[in-house]
Amino acid sequence: MNFRAIFETVDKEVYTALLGEEKRQTEGMELIASENYVSPSVLEVLGSVFTNKYAEGYPGKRYYGGQEFTDIVETLAIERAKKLFPGANFVNVQSHSGCPANEAVYSALLNLGDTVLGMDLSHGGHLSHGHPVTKMAKLYNFVRYKMKNIETGEIDYDALLQTAKETKPKIILAGFSAYPRELDYSKFKAIADEVGAITMMDMAHIAGLIAGKQLNNPFDFGFDIVTTTTHKTLRGPRGGMILCAKEEHAKAIDKMIFPGLQGGPHMHAIAGKAVAFGEALKPEFQVYAKNIIANAKAMADEFLKNGARLITGGTDNHMMLIDTVTSWGATGSEVETVLDKVHITLNKNAIADDPRGPMDPSGIRLGTPAMTTRGFMEAEFRTVAQFMMEAVKNRENDAKLAEIAKAVKELNMRFPVPGIEG
Ligand code: DSN
């Protein structure tokens, strides 16, 4: 049966939007550091009958009947995650995404008013690490650490220790959504041990690079808890996951996910996680992870060679942060807008201690996971950097922008998007 043809006749409006999005993704160059393209198998199971099933509880202990196949896929997701991240002795795959995963950990392990020590947002931390606008910041006391040197990305571990001694955090939280360097997990662990804190890492951005054995696994350094999304470098469906070394933490977190914060798990997403984790266990995923980093380094080199200022001076992972005001005399928002015109998608982003506001900050963030999935290698990423710099330089010249847009589209069309028929 041709489901697509049926869909077209039953809901023309959504069908037309779907075609539009497929065209946008095919013609466009996706440089948003947190996005990726899932495999056709993940897409297939996400649109499958698993979406029909309620499965409150956990495998073998559910509140509804008919769980013989949901139990299989959830158990597969858990066991595969344990293999991907050795040291994760207990895994919860039911969290709907990254923010809820972090919220579940705080809610399970903290009392109201307890302190968490996390990375400052403008130095790379995430909203869900206690930014004042969030609900979590009203319930718990979040204190901050920062980079010591913005030009190298070195974290100020001395200040981190000092703050930890002064504020006695219950959790010390590593992890970020805009930081291009590797963390020194052994230093986090030593500081946490000194003040009796739980160690937690939010690896959402780099989960695929850890699974692909290109970056360090926090469990190897004695970390207690790791949270993640499953759809960034890990290349699975949208979703979250919480991994624990110790049973006492895992038990409290499982109870907090269900029934504390969520009802029925999204079984189609959990089945998608199982498929994606199976893919990530294959040797070719390690090659993919290696290419992501090599491509990011090549792209960073191309920007640096041309005089751009990169926050931390380069990258060790999949992402770059560029100070566009200093580099090109354009705000992050202006750069995002002009690049949209040439089919290149990325996001404006605050840089460390940014004097500008969040809707028009001083920089951009970009990354290589999505286009590496499509097959771009270092040469293509260097070309992309050139396209970007050309477009920003000619931002008032519509004829030149049209020329660049055509070249970008031509390059993209040579690299198909998985799951979209050519
Ligand atoms: N929205 C994600 C990102 O872009 O980093 C984090 O939640």
CSV table of C-alpha atoms and ligand atoms in Angstrom, one decimal:
chain,number,residue,atom,x,y,z
A,1,MET,CA,0.0,0.0,0.0
A,2,ASN,CA,1.3,3.5,-0.9
A,3,PHE,CA,0.8,5.4,2.4
A,4,ARG,CA,2.1,8.5,0.9
A,5,ALA,CA,-0.5,8.6,-1.8
A,6,ILE,CA,-3.2,8.1,0.8
A,7,PHE,CA,-1.8,10.8,3.0
A,8,GLU,CA,-1.8,13.2,0.1
A,9,THR,CA,-5.6,12.7,-0.4
A,10,VAL,CA,-6.6,12.8,3.3
A,11,ASP,CA,-4.7,15.9,4.4
A,12,LYS,CA,-3.3,18.0,1.6
A,13,GLU,CA,-2.2,20.8,3.9
A,14,VAL,CA,0.1,18.8,6.1
A,15,TYR,CA,1.2,16.7,3.2
A,16,THR,CA,2.3,19.9,1.3
A,17,ALA,CA,4.2,21.1,4.4
A,18,LEU,CA,5.9,17.8,4.6
A,19,LEU,CA,7.0,18.0,1.0
A,20,GLY,CA,8.2,21.6,1.6
A,21,GLU,CA,10.3,20.4,4.6
A,22,GLU,CA,11.8,17.6,2.6
A,23,LYS,CA,12.8,20.0,-0.1
A,24,ARG,CA,14.2,22.5,2.4
A,25,GLN,CA,16.3,19.8,4.0
A,26,THR,CA,17.5,18.4,0.7
A,27,GLU,CA,18.5,21.8,-0.8
A,28,GLY,CA,19.7,23.3,2.4
A,29,MET,CA,23.0,23.0,4.3
A,30,GLU,CA,22.3,22.1,7.9
A,31,LEU,CA,25.0,23.5,10.2
A,32,ILE,CA,22.9,23.7,13.4
A,33,ALA,CA,25.3,21.9,15.8
A,34,SER,CA,22.5,20.0,17.6
A,35,GLU,CA,20.7,18.7,14.5
A,36,ASN,CA,21.2,15.6,12.5
A,37,TYR,CA,19.5,13.2,10.0
A,38,VAL,CA,18.3,9.9,11.3
A,39,SER,CA,18.5,6.7,9.2
A,40,PRO,CA,15.6,5.4,7.2
A,41,SER,CA,15.2,2.6,9.7
A,42,VAL,CA,14.8,5.1,12.6
A,43,LEU,CA,12.3,7.1,10.5
A,44,GLU,CA,10.4,3.9,9.8
A,45,VAL,CA,10.0,2.8,13.4
A,46,LEU,CA,9.1,6.4,14.5
A,47,GLY,CA,6.2,6.3,12.1
A,48,SER,CA,5.1,2.8,13.2
A,49,VAL,CA,2.3,1.3,15.3
A,50,PHE,CA,4.5,1.5,18.4
A,51,THR,CA,3.0,5.0,18.7
A,52,ASN,CA,-0.4,3.5,19.5
A,53,LYS,CA,0.7,1.8,22.7
A,54,TYR,CA,0.5,2.9,26.3
A,55,ALA,CA,3.2,1.2,28.5
A,56,GLU,CA,3.3,2.9,31.9
A,57,GLY,CA,5.8,1.2,34.1
A,58,TYR,CA,9.0,-0.5,33.0
A,59,PRO,CA,9.8,-3.8,31.2
A,60,GLY,CA,8.2,-6.7,33.0
A,61,LYS,CA,6.3,-4.4,35.4
A,62,ARG,CA,3.6,-2.4,33.5
A,63,TYR,CA,0.2,-1.1,34.3
A,64,TYR,CA,-1.4,-2.1,31.0
A,65,GLY,CA,-1.6,-5.4,29.1
A,66,GLY,CA,-0.2,-6.2,25.7
A,67,GLN,CA,3.4,-5.4,26.4
A,68,GLU,CA,5.2,-8.3,24.8
A,69,PHE,CA,6.7,-6.2,22.1
A,70,THR,CA,7.1,-2.9,23.9
A,71,ASP,CA,9.1,-4.8,26.6
A,72,ILE,CA,11.4,-6.2,23.8
A,73,VAL,CA,12.2,-2.8,22.3
A,74,GLU,CA,12.7,-1.0,25.6
A,75,THR,CA,15.0,-3.7,26.9
A,76,LEU,CA,17.0,-3.6,23.7
A,77,ALA,CA,17.3,0.2,24.0
A,78,ILE,CA,18.6,-0.1,27.6
A,79,GLU,CA,21.0,-3.0,26.9
A,80,ARG,CA,22.4,-1.3,23.8
A,81,ALA,CA,22.9,2.0,25.7
A,82,LYS,CA,24.8,0.1,28.4
A,83,LYS,CA,27.2,-1.2,25.7
A,84,LEU,CA,27.6,2.2,24.1
A,85,PHE,CA,28.5,3.9,27.4
A,86,PRO,CA,30.4,1.4,29.6
A,87,GLY,CA,29.9,2.2,33.3
A,88,ALA,CA,26.3,3.0,32.8
A,89,ASN,CA,24.9,0.2,34.9
A,90,PHE,CA,21.4,1.5,34.9
A,91,VAL,CA,19.6,3.3,32.0
A,92,ASN,CA,16.3,5.0,31.7
A,93,VAL,CA,15.2,5.5,28.1
A,94,GLN,CA,11.8,7.0,28.9
A,95,SER,CA,12.7,10.6,29.3
A,96,HIS,CA,11.0,12.7,26.6
A,97,SER,CA,14.0,14.9,26.0
A,98,GLY,CA,17.1,16.6,27.5
A,99,CYS,CA,15.4,19.3,29.7
A,100,PRO,CA,13.0,16.7,31.3
A,101,ALA,CA,16.0,14.4,31.9
A,102,ASN,CA,17.9,17.0,33.8
A,103,GLU,CA,14.7,18.0,35.7
A,104,ALA,CA,14.1,14.4,36.7
A,105,VAL,CA,17.6,14.1,38.1
A,106,TYR,CA,17.3,17.3,40.1
A,107,SER,CA,13.8,16.3,41.3
A,108,ALA,CA,14.9,12.8,42.3
A,109,LEU,CA,18.1,13.7,44.2
A,110,LEU,CA,17.7,17.3,45.5
A,111,ASN,CA,15.6,18.9,48.3
A,112,LEU,CA,14.1,22.3,47.6
A,113,GLY,CA,16.8,24.9,47.9
A,114,ASP,CA,19.8,22.5,47.4
A,115,THR,CA,22.7,23.8,45.4
A,116,VAL,CA,23.9,22.7,42.0
A,117,LEU,CA,27.2,24.0,40.5
A,118,GLY,CA,26.9,24.2,36.7
A,119,MET,CA,28.5,26.0,33.8
A,120,ASP,CA,27.5,29.6,33.1
A,121,LEU,CA,25.1,29.9,30.2
A,122,SER,CA,27.2,32.5,28.2
A,123,HIS,CA,30.3,30.3,28.7
A,124,GLY,CA,28.5,27.3,27.2
A,125,GLY,CA,26.1,25.9,29.8
A,126,HIS,CA,22.5,25.0,28.9
A,127,LEU,CA,19.2,26.6,30.0
A,128,SER,CA,18.3,23.5,31.9
A,129,HIS,CA,21.5,23.9,34.0
A,130,GLY,CA,19.6,26.5,36.1
A,131,HIS,CA,19.3,29.6,34.0
A,132,PRO,CA,17.2,32.1,36.0
A,133,VAL,CA,14.3,32.0,33.5
A,134,THR,CA,13.7,28.3,34.2
A,135,LYS,CA,11.3,26.8,36.7
A,136,MET,CA,14.2,24.7,38.1
A,137,ALA,CA,16.0,27.9,39.1
A,138,LYS,CA,13.1,28.8,41.3
A,139,LEU,CA,13.3,25.5,43.1
A,140,TYR,CA,17.0,25.0,43.5
A,141,ASN,CA,20.0,27.2,44.0
A,142,PHE,CA,22.2,27.1,40.9
A,143,VAL,CA,25.7,28.6,41.2
A,144,ARG,CA,28.2,29.0,38.3
A,145,TYR,CA,31.6,28.3,37.0
A,146,LYS,CA,33.2,29.7,33.9
A,147,MET,CA,36.1,29.5,31.6
A,148,LYS,CA,39.4,30.9,32.9
A,149,ASN,CA,40.6,31.8,29.4
A,150,ILE,CA,38.1,32.4,26.6
A,151,GLU,CA,40.9,32.2,24.0
A,152,THR,CA,41.8,28.6,24.9
A,153,GLY,CA,38.6,27.4,26.6
A,154,GLU,CA,40.3,26.3,29.8
A,155,ILE,CA,37.8,25.9,32.6
A,156,ASP,CA,38.6,27.8,35.8
A,157,TYR,CA,39.0,24.7,37.9
A,158,ASP,CA,40.5,26.7,40.8
A,159,ALA,CA,37.5,28.9,41.0
A,160,LEU,CA,35.3,25.9,40.6
A,161,LEU,CA,36.9,24.3,43.6
A,162,GLN,CA,36.6,27.5,45.6
A,163,THR,CA,32.9,27.9,44.7
A,164,ALA,CA,32.3,24.3,45.6
A,165,LYS,CA,33.9,24.7,49.0
A,166,GLU,CA,31.9,27.9,49.7
A,167,THR,CA,28.5,26.7,48.4
A,168,LYS,CA,28.6,23.0,49.2
A,169,PRO,CA,26.7,21.8,46.1
A,170,LYS,CA,24.8,18.5,46.2
A,171,ILE,CA,25.5,18.1,42.5
A,172,ILE,CA,28.4,19.3,40.4
A,173,LEU,CA,27.2,19.4,36.8
A,174,ALA,CA,29.5,19.2,33.8
A,175,GLY,CA,28.2,19.5,30.3
A,176,PHE,CA,27.2,22.2,27.8
A,177,SER,CA,25.4,23.2,24.7
A,178,ALA,CA,27.9,25.7,23.4
A,179,TYR,CA,31.4,24.7,24.4
A,180,PRO,CA,33.9,23.4,21.7
A,181,ARG,CA,36.4,21.8,24.0
A,182,GLU,CA,36.9,18.6,26.0
A,183,LEU,CA,36.3,18.7,29.8
A,184,ASP,CA,38.8,17.4,32.3
A,185,TYR,CA,36.4,14.9,34.1
A,186,SER,CA,39.1,13.9,36.6
A,187,LYS,CA,39.2,17.4,37.9
A,188,PHE,CA,35.4,17.6,38.3
A,189,LYS,CA,35.4,14.3,40.1
A,190,ALA,CA,38.3,15.3,42.4
A,191,ILE,CA,36.5,18.5,43.3
A,192,ALA,CA,33.2,16.7,43.8
A,193,ASP,CA,34.9,14.2,46.1
A,194,GLU,CA,36.4,16.9,48.1
A,195,VAL,CA,33.0,18.5,48.9
A,196,GLY,CA,30.9,15.3,48.9
A,197,ALA,CA,28.9,16.1,45.7
A,198,ILE,CA,27.3,13.9,43.1
A,199,THR,CA,28.9,14.2,39.7
A,200,MET,CA,26.6,14.7,36.8
A,201,MET,CA,27.4,15.2,33.1
A,202,ASP,CA,25.0,16.4,30.4
A,203,MET,CA,26.5,14.9,27.3
A,204,ALA,CA,23.6,15.8,25.0
A,205,HIS,CA,25.8,17.5,22.4
A,206,ILE,CA,28.7,15.0,22.4
A,207,ALA,CA,26.9,11.6,23.1
A,208,GLY,CA,27.6,10.4,19.6
A,209,LEU,CA,31.3,11.3,19.9
A,210,ILE,CA,31.6,9.4,23.2
A,211,ALA,CA,29.6,6.5,21.8
A,212,GLY,CA,31.9,6.6,18.7
A,213,LYS,CA,34.9,6.5,21.0
A,214,GLN,CA,36.4,9.8,19.9
A,215,LEU,CA,35.8,11.7,23.2
A,216,ASN,CA,36.2,10.5,26.8
A,217,ASN,CA,33.4,8.7,28.6
A,218,PRO,CA,32.6,10.4,32.0
A,219,PHE,CA,31.9,7.0,33.6
A,220,ASP,CA,35.6,6.2,33.1
A,221,PHE,CA,36.4,9.0,35.5
A,222,GLY,CA,33.9,7.8,38.2
A,223,PHE,CA,31.0,10.0,37.3
A,224,ASP,CA,27.7,9.1,38.9
A,225,ILE,CA,25.0,10.3,36.4
A,226,VAL,CA,25.0,11.1,32.8
A,227,THR,CA,22.0,12.7,30.9
A,228,THR,CA,21.6,13.2,27.2
A,229,THR,CA,19.3,13.8,24.3
A,230,THR,CA,19.3,11.0,21.7
A,231,HIS,CA,19.0,13.1,18.5
A,232,LYS,CA,22.1,15.1,18.3
A,233,THR,CA,25.5,13.5,17.4
A,234,LEU,CA,24.0,10.2,18.6
A,235,ARG,CA,21.7,10.4,15.5
A,236,GLY,CA,18.6,8.9,17.0
A,237,PRO,CA,15.0,10.0,17.4
A,238,ARG,CA,14.2,13.1,19.4
A,239,GLY,CA,14.3,12.0,23.0
A,240,GLY,CA,16.2,11.8,26.3
A,241,MET,CA,18.0,9.3,28.4
A,242,ILE,CA,19.5,9.1,31.9
A,243,LEU,CA,22.4,6.7,32.7
A,244,CYS,CA,23.6,5.9,36.2
A,245,ALA,CA,26.5,4.1,37.7
A,246,LYS,CA,24.8,3.4,41.0
A,247,GLU,CA,21.5,1.7,41.8
A,248,GLU,CA,20.5,4.1,44.5
A,249,HIS,CA,20.5,7.0,42.0
A,250,ALA,CA,18.9,4.9,39.3
A,251,LYS,CA,16.0,3.8,41.5
A,252,ALA,CA,15.1,7.3,42.6
A,253,ILE,CA,15.4,8.6,39.0
A,254,ASP,CA,13.2,5.8,37.6
A,255,LYS,CA,10.5,6.6,40.2
A,256,MET,CA,10.8,10.3,39.4
A,257,ILE,CA,10.4,9.7,35.6
A,258,PHE,CA,7.4,7.5,36.2
A,259,PRO,CA,5.1,8.2,38.0
A,260,GLY,CA,6.8,11.3,39.3
A,261,LEU,CA,6.9,13.4,36.2
A,262,GLN,CA,5.7,11.5,33.2
A,263,GLY,CA,2.9,9.1,32.3
A,264,GLY,CA,3.0,6.8,29.3
A,265,PRO,CA,6.4,6.5,27.6
A,266,HIS,CA,6.6,7.2,23.9
A,267,MET,CA,7.1,3.7,22.7
A,268,HIS,CA,7.7,4.7,19.0
A,269,ALA,CA,10.6,7.0,20.2
A,270,ILE,CA,11.9,4.2,22.5
A,271,ALA,CA,11.9,1.8,19.5
A,272,GLY,CA,13.7,4.5,17.5
A,273,LYS,CA,16.3,4.8,20.3
A,274,ALA,CA,16.8,1.0,20.2
A,275,VAL,CA,17.4,1.1,16.4
A,276,ALA,CA,19.8,4.2,16.6
A,277,PHE,CA,21.8,2.6,19.5
A,278,GLY,CA,22.1,-0.5,17.4
A,279,GLU,CA,23.5,1.6,14.5
A,280,ALA,CA,25.9,3.4,16.9
A,281,LEU,CA,27.3,0.1,18.1
A,282,LYS,CA,28.5,-0.7,14.5
A,283,PRO,CA,32.2,0.0,13.7
A,284,GLU,CA,31.2,2.5,11.0
A,285,PHE,CA,29.7,4.8,13.6
A,286,GLN,CA,33.2,5.2,15.0
A,287,VAL,CA,34.3,6.4,11.6
A,288,TYR,CA,31.4,8.8,11.5
A,289,ALA,CA,32.3,10.2,14.9
A,290,LYS,CA,35.9,10.6,13.8
A,291,ASN,CA,34.9,12.4,10.6
A,292,ILE,CA,32.6,14.8,12.5
A,293,ILE,CA,35.6,16.0,14.5
A,294,ALA,CA,38.1,16.1,11.6
A,295,ASN,CA,35.6,18.0,9.6
A,296,ALA,CA,35.0,20.5,12.4
A,297,LYS,CA,38.7,21.0,12.9
A,298,ALA,CA,39.2,21.6,9.1
A,299,MET,CA,36.4,24.1,9.0
A,300,ALA,CA,37.7,25.9,12.1
A,301,ASP,CA,41.1,26.1,10.5
A,302,GLU,CA,39.6,27.7,7.4
A,303,PHE,CA,37.9,30.4,9.4
A,304,LEU,CA,41.0,31.0,11.5
A,305,LYS,CA,43.3,31.2,8.4
A,306,ASN,CA,41.0,34.0,7.2
A,307,GLY,CA,41.2,36.0,10.4
A,308,ALA,CA,38.1,35.0,12.2
A,309,ARG,CA,37.9,34.9,16.0
A,310,LEU,CA,36.7,31.6,17.3
A,311,ILE,CA,35.8,31.4,21.0
A,312,THR,CA,38.3,29.0,22.6
A,313,GLY,CA,40.5,29.4,19.5
A,314,GLY,CA,39.2,26.2,17.7
A,315,THR,CA,37.4,23.0,18.5
A,316,ASP,CA,37.9,19.5,20.0
A,317,ASN,CA,34.4,18.3,19.1
A,318,HIS,CA,31.7,18.9,16.5
A,319,MET,CA,31.0,22.6,17.1
A,320,MET,CA,32.4,26.1,16.6
A,321,LEU,CA,31.5,29.4,18.1
A,322,ILE,CA,32.4,32.5,16.1
A,323,ASP,CA,32.5,36.0,17.4
A,324,THR,CA,31.0,37.5,14.3
A,325,VAL,CA,31.1,41.1,15.5
A,326,THR,CA,34.8,41.1,15.8
A,327,SER,CA,35.4,38.8,12.9
A,328,TRP,CA,33.1,40.2,10.2
A,329,GLY,CA,31.5,43.3,11.7
A,330,ALA,CA,28.0,41.7,11.7
A,331,THR,CA,25.9,40.5,14.6
A,332,GLY,CA,25.0,36.9,15.1
A,333,SER,CA,21.4,37.6,14.0
A,334,GLU,CA,22.6,39.4,10.8
A,335,VAL,CA,24.8,36.5,9.9
A,336,GLU,CA,22.0,33.9,10.6
A,337,THR,CA,19.7,36.0,8.3
A,338,VAL,CA,22.0,36.4,5.4
A,339,LEU,CA,23.0,32.7,5.5
A,340,ASP,CA,19.4,31.7,5.5
A,341,LYS,CA,19.2,33.5,2.1
A,342,VAL,CA,21.9,31.2,0.7
A,343,HIS,CA,20.4,27.9,2.1
A,344,ILE,CA,22.9,27.6,5.0
A,345,THR,CA,21.2,27.1,8.4
A,346,LEU,CA,22.8,27.8,11.7
A,347,ASN,CA,22.0,29.7,14.9
A,348,LYS,CA,22.9,33.1,16.4
A,349,ASN,CA,24.6,32.5,19.8
A,350,ALA,CA,25.9,34.4,22.7
A,351,ILE,CA,29.6,34.4,23.2
A,352,ALA,CA,31.3,34.4,26.6
A,353,ASP,CA,30.2,37.4,28.7
A,354,ASP,CA,28.3,38.7,25.6
A,355,PRO,CA,27.5,42.4,26.0
A,356,ARG,CA,24.6,42.0,23.5
A,357,GLY,CA,21.1,40.5,24.1
A,358,PRO,CA,20.1,36.9,23.3
A,359,MET,CA,18.0,37.8,20.2
A,360,ASP,CA,20.9,39.6,18.6
A,361,PRO,CA,24.1,38.3,20.2
A,362,SER,CA,27.7,38.8,19.1
A,363,GLY,CA,28.2,35.4,17.5
A,364,ILE,CA,27.0,32.2,15.8
A,365,ARG,CA,27.2,28.5,16.7
A,366,LEU,CA,27.7,25.9,14.0
A,367,GLY,CA,28.6,22.2,13.8
A,368,THR,CA,29.4,19.4,11.4
A,369,PRO,CA,27.2,16.3,12.5
A,370,ALA,CA,24.4,16.7,10.0
A,371,MET,CA,26.4,17.4,6.9
A,372,THR,CA,28.9,14.7,7.9
A,373,THR,CA,26.0,12.2,7.9
A,374,ARG,CA,25.3,13.3,4.3
A,375,GLY,CA,28.9,12.5,3.3
A,376,PHE,CA,30.7,15.9,3.5
A,377,MET,CA,34.4,15.6,4.2
A,378,GLU,CA,37.1,18.2,5.0
A,379,ALA,CA,37.2,19.6,1.5
A,380,GLU,CA,33.5,20.3,1.4
A,381,PHE,CA,33.5,21.9,4.9
A,382,ARG,CA,36.3,24.2,3.8
A,383,THR,CA,34.2,25.2,0.8
A,384,VAL,CA,31.3,25.8,3.1
A,385,ALA,CA,33.4,28.1,5.3
A,386,GLN,CA,34.3,30.1,2.1
A,387,PHE,CA,30.7,30.3,1.1
A,388,MET,CA,29.8,31.6,4.5
A,389,MET,CA,32.5,34.3,4.5
A,390,GLU,CA,31.6,35.3,0.9
A,391,ALA,CA,27.9,35.6,1.8
A,392,VAL,CA,28.5,37.7,4.9
A,393,LYS,CA,30.9,40.0,3.0
A,394,ASN,CA,28.4,40.5,0.3
A,395,ARG,CA,25.3,40.7,2.5
A,396,GLU,CA,24.1,43.9,0.8
A,397,ASN,CA,24.6,42.4,-2.7
A,398,ASP,CA,21.5,40.4,-3.8
A,399,ALA,CA,23.0,39.3,-7.1
A,400,LYS,CA,26.1,37.9,-5.4
A,401,LEU,CA,24.0,36.2,-2.7
A,402,ALA,CA,21.8,34.6,-5.5
A,403,GLU,CA,25.0,33.3,-7.1
A,404,ILE,CA,26.2,31.8,-3.7
A,405,ALA,CA,22.8,30.3,-3.0
A,406,LYS,CA,22.9,28.5,-6.4
A,407,ALA,CA,26.4,27.1,-5.7
A,408,VAL,CA,25.4,26.0,-2.1
A,409,LYS,CA,22.3,24.2,-3.5
A,410,GLU,CA,24.3,22.5,-6.2
A,411,LEU,CA,26.8,21.2,-3.7
A,412,ASN,CA,24.0,20.0,-1.3
A,413,MET,CA,22.1,18.2,-4.1
A,414,ARG,CA,25.1,15.9,-4.6
A,415,PHE,CA,24.8,14.5,-1.1
A,416,PRO,CA,21.3,13.0,-0.5
A,417,VAL,CA,19.5,13.2,2.9
A,418,PRO,CA,18.9,9.7,4.3
A,419,GLY,CA,15.2,8.8,4.1
A,420,ILE,CA,14.3,11.3,1.4
A,421,GLU,CA,13.8,9.9,-2.0
A,422,GLY,CA,15.9,11.6,-4.6
B,1,DSN,N1,18.3,23.1,21.5
B,1,DSN,C1,19.5,22.4,21.9
B,1,DSN,C2,20.7,23.0,21.2
B,1,DSN,O1,20.6,23.5,20.1
B,1,DSN,O2,21.8,22.9,21.8
B,1,DSN,C3,19.7,22.2,23.3
B,1,DSN,O3,18.6,22.1,24.0
